[in-house]
Short mmCIF file of C-alpha atoms in Angstrom, two decimals:
data_model
loop_
_atom_site.label_atom_id
_atom_site.label_comp_id
_atom_site.label_asym_id
_atom_site.label_seq_id
_atom_site.Cartn_x
_atom_site.Cartn_y
_atom_site.Cartn_z
CA MET A 257 -113.28 -1.89 145.38
CA ARG A 258 -111.30 0.07 142.68
CA TYR A 259 -114.11 -0.42 140.07
CA VAL A 260 -116.78 0.60 142.58
CA LEU A 261 -114.98 3.83 143.38
CA GLY A 262 -114.43 4.35 139.65
CA PHE A 263 -118.13 4.06 138.93
CA ILE A 264 -119.05 6.44 141.77
CA PHE A 265 -116.57 9.13 140.79
CA GLY A 266 -117.53 8.64 137.20
CA MET A 267 -121.15 9.31 137.93
CA ILE A 268 -120.09 12.46 139.93
CA GLY A 269 -117.90 13.58 137.07
CA VAL A 270 -120.58 13.17 134.36
CA THR A 271 -122.86 15.33 136.30
CA PHE A 272 -120.49 18.23 136.42
CA ALA A 273 -118.36 17.90 133.22
CA GLY A 274 -120.20 15.62 130.85
CA THR A 275 -118.26 12.83 128.98
CA PHE A 276 -114.88 14.16 129.98
CA GLY A 277 -115.96 14.10 133.65
CA LEU A 278 -117.22 10.57 133.33
CA PHE A 279 -113.86 9.25 132.17
CA GLY A 280 -111.82 11.45 134.45
CA GLY A 281 -113.94 10.52 137.48
CA PHE A 282 -113.77 6.85 136.65
CA PHE A 283 -109.97 6.84 136.43
CA LEU A 284 -109.69 8.94 139.63
CA GLY A 285 -111.83 6.51 141.53
CA TYR A 286 -110.06 3.53 140.09
CA PHE A 287 -106.61 4.65 141.20
CA LEU A 288 -107.89 5.73 144.64
CA GLY A 289 -109.35 2.29 145.11
CA ARG A 290 -106.11 0.66 144.00
CA TRP A 291 -104.17 2.89 146.36
CA ALA A 292 -106.54 1.93 149.32
CA SER A 293 -106.10 -1.79 148.60
CA LYS A 294 -102.32 -1.48 148.61
CA ALA A 295 -102.42 0.47 151.82
CA ALA A 296 -104.44 -2.31 153.50
CA VAL A 297 -101.94 -4.96 152.27
CA LEU A 298 -98.95 -2.83 153.53
CA GLU A 299 -100.65 -2.44 156.93
CA THR A 300 -100.91 -6.17 157.24
CA VAL A 301 -97.27 -6.78 156.07
CA PHE A 302 -95.76 -4.13 158.40
CA ALA A 303 -97.89 -5.34 161.27
CA ALA A 304 -96.57 -8.85 160.78
CA GLU A 305 -92.99 -7.68 160.62
CA LEU A 306 -93.56 -5.79 163.86
CA GLY A 307 -94.98 -8.86 165.59
CA ARG A 308 -98.51 -7.57 165.90
CA ARG A 309 -101.86 -7.90 164.17
CA PRO A 310 -103.40 -5.06 162.13
CA ARG A 311 -105.83 -2.94 163.96
CA ARG A 312 -108.94 -4.32 162.23
CA GLU A 313 -108.12 -7.84 163.43
CA THR A 314 -107.68 -7.06 167.08
CA PRO A 315 -109.96 -9.33 168.89
CA ARG A 316 -112.15 -8.15 171.85
CA LYS A 317 -111.45 -9.61 175.14
CA GLU A 318 -114.19 -12.18 175.98
CA VAL A 319 -116.08 -11.41 179.26
CA HIS A 320 -117.28 -14.33 181.28
CA ILE A 321 -120.46 -13.00 182.55
CA SER A 322 -121.27 -15.96 184.71
CA ASP A 323 -117.96 -15.24 186.66
CA VAL A 324 -118.97 -11.54 186.98
CA ALA A 325 -122.32 -12.64 188.48
CA PHE A 326 -120.84 -15.18 190.85
CA ASP A 327 -118.23 -12.81 192.22
CA ALA A 328 -120.61 -9.90 192.53
CA LEU A 329 -123.12 -12.08 194.48
CA PHE A 330 -120.71 -12.86 197.31
CA GLN A 331 -118.93 -9.50 197.32
CA VAL A 332 -122.23 -7.69 197.72
CA ALA A 333 -123.34 -10.25 200.30
CA GLY A 334 -120.22 -9.45 202.26
CA TYR A 335 -120.69 -5.69 201.90
CA ILE A 336 -124.34 -5.96 203.20
CA ALA A 337 -123.27 -8.14 206.15
CA LYS A 338 -120.75 -5.43 207.17
CA SER A 339 -123.20 -2.53 206.52
CA ASP A 340 -124.22 -2.36 210.13
CA GLY A 341 -120.71 -2.13 211.33
CA ARG A 342 -119.95 -5.86 212.08
CA VAL A 343 -120.55 -9.26 210.50
CA SER A 344 -122.56 -11.44 212.85
CA GLU A 345 -122.07 -15.17 213.36
CA GLN A 346 -125.48 -15.73 211.95
CA GLU A 347 -124.65 -13.91 208.79
CA ILE A 348 -121.48 -16.00 208.43
CA ARG A 349 -123.49 -19.21 208.88
CA ILE A 350 -126.02 -18.07 206.29
CA ALA A 351 -123.30 -17.48 203.71
CA GLU A 352 -121.73 -20.85 204.53
CA THR A 353 -125.13 -22.54 204.11
CA ALA A 354 -125.67 -20.86 200.80
CA MET A 355 -122.35 -22.15 199.54
CA ARG A 356 -123.04 -25.63 200.79
CA LEU A 357 -126.40 -25.83 199.04
CA MET A 358 -124.72 -24.83 195.87
CA HIS A 359 -122.54 -27.94 196.12
CA LEU A 360 -119.42 -25.95 195.29
CA ASP A 361 -116.15 -27.67 194.76
CA GLU A 362 -113.23 -26.67 196.98
CA THR A 363 -111.72 -24.16 194.53
CA THR A 364 -115.03 -22.40 193.87
CA ARG A 365 -115.91 -22.47 197.55
CA LEU A 366 -112.67 -20.69 198.42
CA ARG A 367 -113.47 -18.12 195.70
CA ALA A 368 -116.86 -17.45 197.17
CA ILE A 369 -115.28 -16.97 200.63
CA SER A 370 -112.68 -14.68 199.17
CA GLY A 371 -115.44 -12.68 197.50
CA PHE A 372 -117.42 -12.43 200.74
CA LYS A 373 -114.40 -11.32 202.72
CA ALA A 374 -113.48 -8.72 200.10
CA GLY A 375 -116.98 -7.28 200.41
CA THR A 376 -116.49 -6.86 204.18
CA ALA A 377 -113.26 -4.95 203.77
CA THR A 378 -113.30 -1.22 204.82
CA ASP A 379 -111.85 -0.07 201.49
CA PHE A 380 -114.32 -2.12 199.36
CA GLU A 381 -116.15 -0.04 196.76
CA LEU A 382 -119.57 -1.20 195.80
CA GLU A 383 -120.20 0.89 192.64
CA PRO A 384 -117.39 -0.58 190.48
CA VAL A 385 -118.75 -4.08 191.15
CA LEU A 386 -122.30 -3.01 190.14
CA ASN A 387 -120.98 -1.26 187.14
CA ASP A 388 -119.22 -4.54 186.02
CA VAL A 389 -122.54 -6.26 186.25
CA ARG A 390 -124.29 -3.50 184.16
CA LEU A 391 -121.70 -3.87 181.47
CA ALA A 392 -121.71 -7.63 181.47
CA PHE A 393 -125.49 -8.12 181.54
CA ASP A 394 -127.65 -6.62 178.89
CA ARG A 395 -131.25 -6.61 180.13
CA SER A 396 -130.89 -10.09 181.71
CA SER A 397 -133.56 -9.56 184.34
CA GLU A 398 -134.28 -13.38 184.62
CA VAL A 399 -130.71 -13.93 185.91
CA GLY A 400 -130.94 -10.91 188.09
CA TYR A 401 -134.13 -12.29 189.69
CA VAL A 402 -132.46 -15.46 190.69
CA LEU A 403 -129.47 -13.83 192.05
CA LEU A 404 -131.57 -11.22 193.99
CA ARG A 405 -133.47 -14.11 195.63
CA ILE A 406 -130.20 -15.74 196.67
CA LEU A 407 -128.70 -12.46 197.88
CA ALA A 408 -131.84 -11.54 199.82
CA ASP A 409 -131.73 -14.99 201.54
CA MET A 410 -128.31 -14.12 202.90
CA ALA A 411 -128.67 -10.41 203.37
CA LEU A 412 -131.95 -10.41 205.33
CA ALA A 413 -130.74 -13.15 207.86
CA ASP A 414 -130.87 -10.83 210.81
CA GLY A 415 -133.51 -8.32 209.70
CA VAL A 416 -133.97 -5.42 207.37
CA SER A 417 -132.33 -1.97 207.45
CA PRO A 418 -132.59 1.04 205.09
CA VAL A 419 -128.91 0.47 204.04
CA LYS A 420 -129.62 -3.21 203.14
CA GLN A 421 -132.70 -2.29 201.28
CA ASP A 422 -130.79 0.39 199.24
CA VAL A 423 -128.02 -2.01 198.34
CA LEU A 424 -130.41 -4.74 197.33
CA MET A 425 -132.32 -2.36 195.11
CA GLY A 426 -129.02 -1.19 193.63
CA PHE A 427 -128.03 -4.81 192.88
CA ALA A 428 -131.43 -5.36 191.21
CA ASP A 429 -130.91 -2.19 189.10
CA ALA A 430 -127.55 -3.41 187.95
CA PHE A 431 -129.28 -6.45 186.48
CA HIS A 432 -131.94 -4.13 184.87
CA LEU A 433 -134.61 -5.68 187.06
CA ASP A 434 -137.85 -3.80 187.21
CA PRO A 435 -137.99 -1.84 190.55
CA GLY A 436 -141.49 -2.89 191.30
CA VAL A 437 -140.58 -6.60 190.81
CA ALA A 438 -137.53 -6.18 193.07
CA GLU A 439 -139.51 -4.42 195.84
CA ASP A 440 -142.24 -7.10 195.65
CA LEU A 441 -139.64 -9.84 196.07
CA LEU A 442 -138.10 -8.17 199.11
CA ARG A 443 -141.47 -7.53 200.68
CA ARG A 444 -142.29 -11.26 200.43
CA HIS A 445 -138.97 -12.10 201.99
CA ARG A 446 -139.80 -9.79 204.90
CA ARG A 447 -143.13 -11.51 205.36
CA SER A 448 -141.80 -15.07 205.30
CA SER A 449 -140.81 -16.54 208.60
CA GLY A 450 -138.00 -18.96 209.12
CA ARG A 451 -136.21 -18.15 205.83
CA PHE A 452 -132.73 -19.54 206.15
CA HIS A 453 -133.04 -19.30 209.97
CA ALA A 454 -132.37 -22.87 210.67
CA GLY A 455 -128.88 -21.72 211.58
CA ARG A 456 -130.33 -20.39 214.82
CA ARG A 457 -131.51 -23.88 215.78
CA ASP A 458 -128.49 -25.71 214.48
CA GLN A 459 -125.14 -23.86 214.85
CA HIS A 460 -123.43 -26.37 212.61
CA GLY A 461 -126.19 -25.90 209.95
CA ASP A 462 -126.12 -29.40 208.38
CA ALA A 463 -127.44 -29.57 204.86
CA HIS A 464 -130.21 -32.01 205.83
CA THR A 465 -131.56 -29.47 208.25
CA GLN A 466 -131.29 -26.69 205.62
CA ASP A 467 -133.02 -28.82 203.02
CA ARG A 468 -135.95 -29.30 205.41
CA SER A 469 -136.10 -25.58 205.92
CA ARG A 470 -136.27 -24.97 202.20
CA GLN A 471 -139.02 -27.62 201.76
CA ALA A 472 -141.00 -26.00 204.55
CA ARG A 473 -140.75 -22.65 202.80
CA GLN A 474 -141.95 -24.14 199.52
CA ALA A 475 -144.87 -25.90 201.22
CA GLU A 476 -145.71 -22.60 202.88
CA GLY A 477 -145.82 -20.86 199.60
CA THR A 478 -148.54 -23.31 198.21
CA MET A 479 -150.92 -22.71 201.13
CA SER A 480 -151.81 -19.12 200.37
CA LEU A 481 -153.84 -18.36 197.35
CA ASP A 482 -152.84 -14.65 197.69
CA ARG A 483 -149.22 -15.55 197.62
CA ALA A 484 -149.77 -17.75 194.58
CA TYR A 485 -151.33 -14.83 192.73
CA GLU A 486 -148.48 -12.60 193.86
CA ARG A 487 -145.82 -14.98 192.80
CA LEU A 488 -147.45 -15.32 189.24
CA GLY A 489 -147.71 -11.56 189.05
CA VAL A 490 -151.41 -11.60 188.45
CA LEU A 491 -154.55 -10.45 190.23
CA PRO A 492 -157.71 -12.37 191.22
CA THR A 493 -159.58 -10.24 188.70
CA HIS A 494 -157.52 -11.65 185.80
CA SER A 495 -159.18 -14.27 183.61
CA GLY A 496 -158.00 -17.89 183.60
CA ALA A 497 -156.45 -17.41 180.15
CA GLU A 498 -154.49 -14.37 181.35
CA ILE A 499 -153.17 -16.30 184.41
CA GLN A 500 -152.13 -19.20 182.32
CA LEU A 501 -150.33 -16.94 179.85
CA ALA A 502 -148.46 -15.27 182.74
CA TYR A 503 -147.51 -18.72 184.12
CA ARG A 504 -146.17 -19.87 180.77
CA LYS A 505 -144.16 -16.71 180.39
CA LEU A 506 -142.52 -17.15 183.82
CA ILE A 507 -141.76 -20.81 183.19
CA LYS A 508 -140.08 -19.88 179.90
CA GLU A 509 -138.04 -17.12 181.42
CA HIS A 510 -136.89 -19.33 184.31
CA HIS A 511 -135.98 -22.36 182.18
CA PRO A 512 -132.52 -23.65 183.24
CA ASP A 513 -131.09 -23.66 179.73
CA ARG A 514 -132.29 -20.13 179.09
CA LEU A 515 -130.83 -18.86 182.37
CA LEU A 516 -127.40 -20.54 181.80
CA SER A 517 -127.29 -19.03 178.28
CA LYS A 518 -127.93 -15.59 179.75
CA GLY A 519 -125.06 -15.95 182.19
CA LEU A 520 -126.32 -17.67 185.29
CA PRO A 521 -123.49 -19.24 187.14
CA PRO A 522 -123.86 -23.04 186.89
CA GLN A 523 -123.32 -23.28 190.63
CA LEU A 524 -126.63 -21.48 191.16
CA LEU A 525 -128.69 -23.82 188.84
CA GLU A 526 -130.26 -25.67 191.75
CA ARG A 527 -131.47 -22.43 193.19
CA ALA A 528 -133.02 -21.54 189.81
CA ASN A 529 -134.74 -24.93 189.74
CA GLU A 530 -136.17 -24.23 193.20
CA LEU A 531 -137.66 -20.95 191.84
CA THR A 532 -139.19 -22.87 188.87
CA ARG A 533 -140.88 -25.33 191.33
CA GLU A 534 -142.20 -22.35 193.26
CA ILE A 535 -143.74 -20.94 190.06
CA GLN A 536 -145.27 -24.37 189.30
CA ASP A 537 -146.63 -24.63 192.89
CA ALA A 538 -148.22 -21.22 192.57
CA TRP A 539 -149.87 -22.19 189.27
CA GLU A 540 -151.27 -25.40 190.71
CA THR A 541 -152.71 -23.49 193.66
CA VAL A 542 -154.42 -20.86 191.47
CA LYS A 543 -155.50 -23.49 188.84
CA THR A 544 -157.12 -25.63 191.52
CA ALA A 545 -158.86 -22.76 193.22
CA ARG A 546 -160.07 -21.24 190.02
CA GLN A 547 -160.72 -24.58 188.33
CA ILE A 548 -158.73 -23.62 185.32
CA ARG A 549 -158.55 -26.23 182.70
#
């Protein structure tokens, strides 16, 4: 470093004072560089004596973004459940069903319950939770899409309200999800019948009954060509090549390894796989109807 500074100061010196400036500038830069090197060494030595690291070596605290996403999911779910003034039994069953379908271990299940209860507290503040998500996730809309689907399943159990809609859109925005995509997702949820409503028929909500409900929803999605177009984000006027390109893009974005690398909580992987199957079903429906090869 001392020679570099010497060269720089020497070039400056020769510009203003000729040969004398060249040598004077070189020696000035050399000794400044030497002083800077000693200062860095002294900082390290004194920092060690004081039992701390020098400032430049202070590590940044690692943020576990999958934990941020998991906690936010259940906290916001609890907040939405309480948004109409009370948490209904059906909303509690829906949350319990979601936890069961994630196959959570006991520790993680208790953590999810704690998050849900925290969201129902009268002093719960939503915005700090959403801000944590914004800071942890940098344009991770794929993860946001999966979480919004899960949250909508729980939040819309007993109907839609303006407050619920606003909170869901705020949740989507925290994950940098396109507003049009989020609104389309919620609109399809409102149209779908029987989504996570097996709890009404079975108060205990056994997993087998819920699995049949999910399979029925998936089958329902493959029956409508319009819904298949909608799920792929294309129009009937698009060419076969354009539709295939959109399908491949969605499959790539929803690949489990990609989602996990972007911060998807591992507990939600099964739900992500369900969305991938839904995309594949939509593609098969359109491909068959359009005879795309």
